[in-house]
GROMACS .gro file of C-alpha atoms in nm:
model
  187
    1MET     CA    1   9.056   8.907  10.866
    2GLU     CA    2   9.241   9.099  10.586
    3TYR     CA    3   9.523   9.273  10.690
    4VAL     CA    4   9.483   9.632  10.608
    5ASP     CA    5   9.718   9.987  10.638
    6PRO     CA    6   9.779  10.283  10.788
    7ILE     CA    7   9.746  10.583  10.553
    8LYS     CA    8  10.118  10.728  10.612
    9ASP     CA    9  10.108  11.021  10.338
   10ILE     CA   10   9.940  11.410  10.480
   11GLU     CA   11   9.833  11.473  10.093
   12GLN     CA   12   9.653  11.129  10.046
   13ILE     CA   13   9.425  11.207  10.381
   14ASN     CA   14   9.366  11.554  10.322
   15ALA     CA   15   9.274  11.438   9.952
   16ILE     CA   16   9.021  11.172  10.166
   17LYS     CA   17   8.834  11.440  10.307
   18LEU     CA   18   8.763  11.645  10.052
   19ILE     CA   19   8.591  11.328   9.924
   20LEU     CA   20   8.444  11.296  10.178
   21GLN     CA   21   8.334  11.668  10.277
   22LYS     CA   22   8.189  11.664   9.873
   23GLN     CA   23   7.999  11.323   9.955
   24SER     CA   24   7.879  11.378  10.281
   25TYR     CA   25   7.937  11.556  10.630
   26ARG     CA   26   7.881  11.269  10.812
   27ASP     CA   27   8.103  11.016  10.643
   28LEU     CA   28   8.394  11.339  10.721
   29LEU     CA   29   8.340  11.314  11.022
   30LEU     CA   30   8.388  10.943  11.060
   31PHE     CA   31   8.693  10.952  10.943
   32SER     CA   32   8.798  11.266  11.119
   33LEU     CA   33   8.680  11.117  11.433
   34GLY     CA   34   8.883  10.821  11.365
   35ILE     CA   35   9.225  10.923  11.231
   36ASN     CA   36   9.242  11.194  11.500
   37THR     CA   37   9.167  10.970  11.815
   38GLY     CA   38   9.209  10.586  11.728
   39ILE     CA   39   8.849  10.481  11.893
   40SER     CA   40   8.807  10.203  11.751
   41LEU     CA   41   8.513  10.132  11.479
   42ASN     CA   42   8.273   9.940  11.636
   43ASP     CA   43   8.258  10.258  11.964
   44LEU     CA   44   8.241  10.515  11.706
   45LEU     CA   45   7.933  10.386  11.549
   46TYR     CA   46   7.811  10.355  11.861
   47LEU     CA   47   7.845  10.710  11.967
   48LYS     CA   48   7.556  10.935  12.037
   49VAL     CA   49   7.530  11.323  11.992
   50GLU     CA   50   7.548  11.362  12.352
   51ASP     CA   51   7.844  11.190  12.349
   52VAL     CA   52   8.006  11.429  12.230
   53TRP     CA   53   7.738  11.729  12.240
   54SER     CA   54   7.632  11.887  12.551
   55ASP     CA   55   7.445  12.202  12.696
   56GLY     CA   56   7.435  12.380  12.388
   57LYS     CA   57   7.849  12.341  12.314
   58MET     CA   58   8.136  12.103  12.219
   59LYS     CA   59   8.295  11.858  12.481
   60ASP     CA   60   8.642  11.874  12.485
   61PHE     CA   61   8.631  11.493  12.529
   62LEU     CA   62   8.454  11.196  12.452
   63ILE     CA   63   8.471  10.962  12.717
   64LEU     CA   64   8.416  10.597  12.682
   65THR     CA   65   8.354  10.320  12.897
   66ASN     CA   66   8.461   9.984  12.805
   67LYS     CA   67   8.178   9.684  12.807
   68ARG     CA   68   8.435   9.430  12.903
   69ASN     CA   69   8.650   9.615  13.236
   70GLY     CA   70   8.437   9.919  13.303
   71GLU     CA   71   8.718  10.114  13.233
   72THR     CA   72   8.631  10.484  13.112
   73GLN     CA   73   8.870  10.612  12.877
   74GLU     CA   74   8.902  10.963  12.771
   75PHE     CA   75   8.988  11.075  12.419
   76TYR     CA   76   9.078  11.416  12.334
   77LEU     CA   77   8.831  11.592  12.061
   78ASN     CA   78   9.110  11.840  11.827
   79HIS     CA   79   9.017  12.108  11.640
   80GLN     CA   80   8.995  11.932  11.333
   81VAL     CA   81   8.722  11.685  11.487
   82LYS     CA   82   8.552  12.007  11.645
   83GLN     CA   83   8.570  12.201  11.291
   84VAL     CA   84   8.429  11.866  11.117
   85LEU     CA   85   8.159  11.814  11.394
   86GLU     CA   86   8.024  12.181  11.442
   87ASN     CA   87   7.937  12.188  11.070
   88TYR     CA   88   7.811  11.839  11.047
   89LEU     CA   89   7.531  11.876  11.375
   90ALA     CA   90   7.483  12.215  11.217
   91PHE     CA   91   7.358  12.099  10.909
   92SER     CA   92   7.222  11.788  11.067
   93GLU     CA   93   6.865  11.745  11.260
   94LEU     CA   94   6.980  11.509  11.500
   95ILE     CA   95   6.896  11.509  11.864
   96ASP     CA   96   7.074  11.467  12.158
   97THR     CA   97   6.952  11.118  12.213
   98ASP     CA   98   7.060  10.961  11.809
   99TYR     CA   99   7.346  10.788  11.686
  100LEU     CA  100   7.586  11.005  11.542
  101PHE     CA  101   7.668  10.785  11.245
  102LYS     CA  102   7.306  10.783  11.187
  103SER     CA  103   7.203  10.539  10.905
  104LYS     CA  104   6.992  10.709  10.649
  105LYS     CA  105   6.765  10.372  10.636
  106ASN     CA  106   6.656  10.378  11.017
  107ASN     CA  107   6.723  10.554  11.355
  108LEU     CA  108   7.018  10.289  11.402
  109PRO     CA  109   7.360  10.352  11.342
  110ILE     CA  110   7.569  10.252  11.003
  111THR     CA  111   7.686   9.942  10.960
  112ARG     CA  112   8.052   9.823  10.965
  113GLN     CA  113   8.011   9.712  10.628
  114GLN     CA  114   7.870  10.028  10.563
  115ALA     CA  115   8.161  10.226  10.748
  116TYR     CA  116   8.403  10.013  10.523
  117ARG     CA  117   8.277  10.075  10.195
  118ILE     CA  118   8.333  10.489  10.270
  119ILE     CA  119   8.603  10.442  10.372
  120ASN     CA  120   8.737  10.187  10.133
  121GLN     CA  121   8.560  10.371   9.806
  122ALA     CA  122   8.694  10.692   9.927
  123ALA     CA  123   9.062  10.586   9.933
  124LYS     CA  124   9.014  10.444   9.586
  125LEU     CA  125   8.873  10.791   9.479
  126ALA     CA  126   9.205  10.968   9.620
  127GLY     CA  127   9.407  10.700   9.439
  128ILE     CA  128   9.513  10.510   9.737
  129SER     CA  129   9.648  10.165   9.597
  130GLY     CA  130   9.706  10.018   9.924
  131ARG     CA  131   9.511   9.800  10.145
  132ILE     CA  132   9.268   9.999  10.305
  133GLY     CA  133   8.967   9.867  10.564
  134THR     CA  134   8.794  10.007  10.893
  135HIS     CA  135   9.138   9.928  11.063
  136THR     CA  136   9.322  10.204  10.862
  137LEU     CA  137   9.141  10.465  11.052
  138ARG     CA  138   9.331  10.382  11.394
  139LYS     CA  139   9.633  10.248  11.209
  140THR     CA  140   9.683  10.606  11.061
  141PHE     CA  141   9.610  10.794  11.380
  142GLY     CA  142   9.876  10.528  11.581
  143TYR     CA  143  10.149  10.647  11.260
  144HIS     CA  144  10.073  10.968  11.255
  145ALA     CA  145  10.120  10.999  11.667
  146TYR     CA  146  10.402  10.806  11.709
  147ARG     CA  147  10.530  11.003  11.386
  148LYS     CA  148  10.498  11.320  11.591
  149GLY     CA  149  10.655  11.246  11.914
  150ILE     CA  150  10.408  11.065  12.121
  151ALA     CA  151  10.562  10.753  12.332
  152VAL     CA  152  10.459  10.434  12.201
  153SER     CA  153  10.314  10.331  12.561
  154ILE     CA  154  10.042  10.603  12.555
  155ILE     CA  155   9.954  10.479  12.173
  156MET     CA  156   9.980  10.124  12.316
  157LYS     CA  157   9.716  10.229  12.579
  158ILE     CA  158   9.493  10.402  12.349
  159LEU     CA  159   9.471  10.112  12.138
  160HIS     CA  160   9.440   9.852  12.414
  161HIS     CA  161   9.805   9.663  12.331
  162GLN     CA  162   9.991   9.448  12.559
  163SER     CA  163  10.290   9.530  12.419
  164PRO     CA  164  10.502   9.819  12.244
  165THR     CA  165  10.573   9.574  11.939
  166GLU     CA  166  10.243   9.498  11.898
  167THR     CA  167  10.186   9.832  11.878
  168LEU     CA  168  10.467   9.925  11.597
  169ARG     CA  169  10.389   9.619  11.398
  170TYR     CA  170  10.005   9.736  11.397
  171ILE     CA  171  10.091  10.096  11.337
  172GLY     CA  172  10.317   9.997  11.035
  173ILE     CA  173  10.626  10.087  11.212
  174ASN     CA  174  10.915   9.824  11.054
  175LYS     CA  175  11.229   9.806  11.194
  176ASN     CA  176  11.469   9.878  10.932
  177GLU     CA  177  11.257  10.218  10.859
  178GLU     CA  178  11.401  10.525  10.943
  179ASN     CA  179  11.320  10.719  11.276
  180LEU     CA  180  11.238  11.039  11.219
  181ILE     CA  181  11.015  11.138  11.497
  182ARG     CA  182  10.938  11.506  11.564
  183VAL     CA  183  10.890  11.623  11.893
  184ASP     CA  184  10.805  12.036  11.784
  185VAL     CA  185  10.760  12.169  12.168
  186ASN     CA  186  10.626  12.459  11.967
  187LEU     CA  187  10.602  12.716  12.264
   0.00000   0.00000   0.00000
């Protein structure tokens, strides 16, 4: 497997969002949900509408069950995700049991390869020359969560890593890099 990078520049993230918004709300949602939650691509692709929408309203938390150990994990759906999700669901004709990232060809979710093409092509159009792939979404989430002051132990748990060193390496934090973390208690 090829090593990929997180997207560290917020302007580049916004450029990708603009490109995807013009292309498809589904593709924008894939990107936004990935970079705002850290959910693995495999879990993202198999989400159904009912996982995020219930009783005519959006859920605040997405709850996933780990198939290996049966443990549940909650992922907060922030304002950015909810906004994109609301737009996507308003213009799509999906029903509760449909896959959230339903293929245009059939009733199955898009493939990992299609998700890769979506992310990679948008990154290239945004002028990003680094190595971009599907893991870029999780790495971008982890990098920005860490930079905003989220404890590495929490990020480690979300990403299912075994050690802080593994997590820091995965999200692209170099030991020699200046450690400016914004602890913003904006009361």
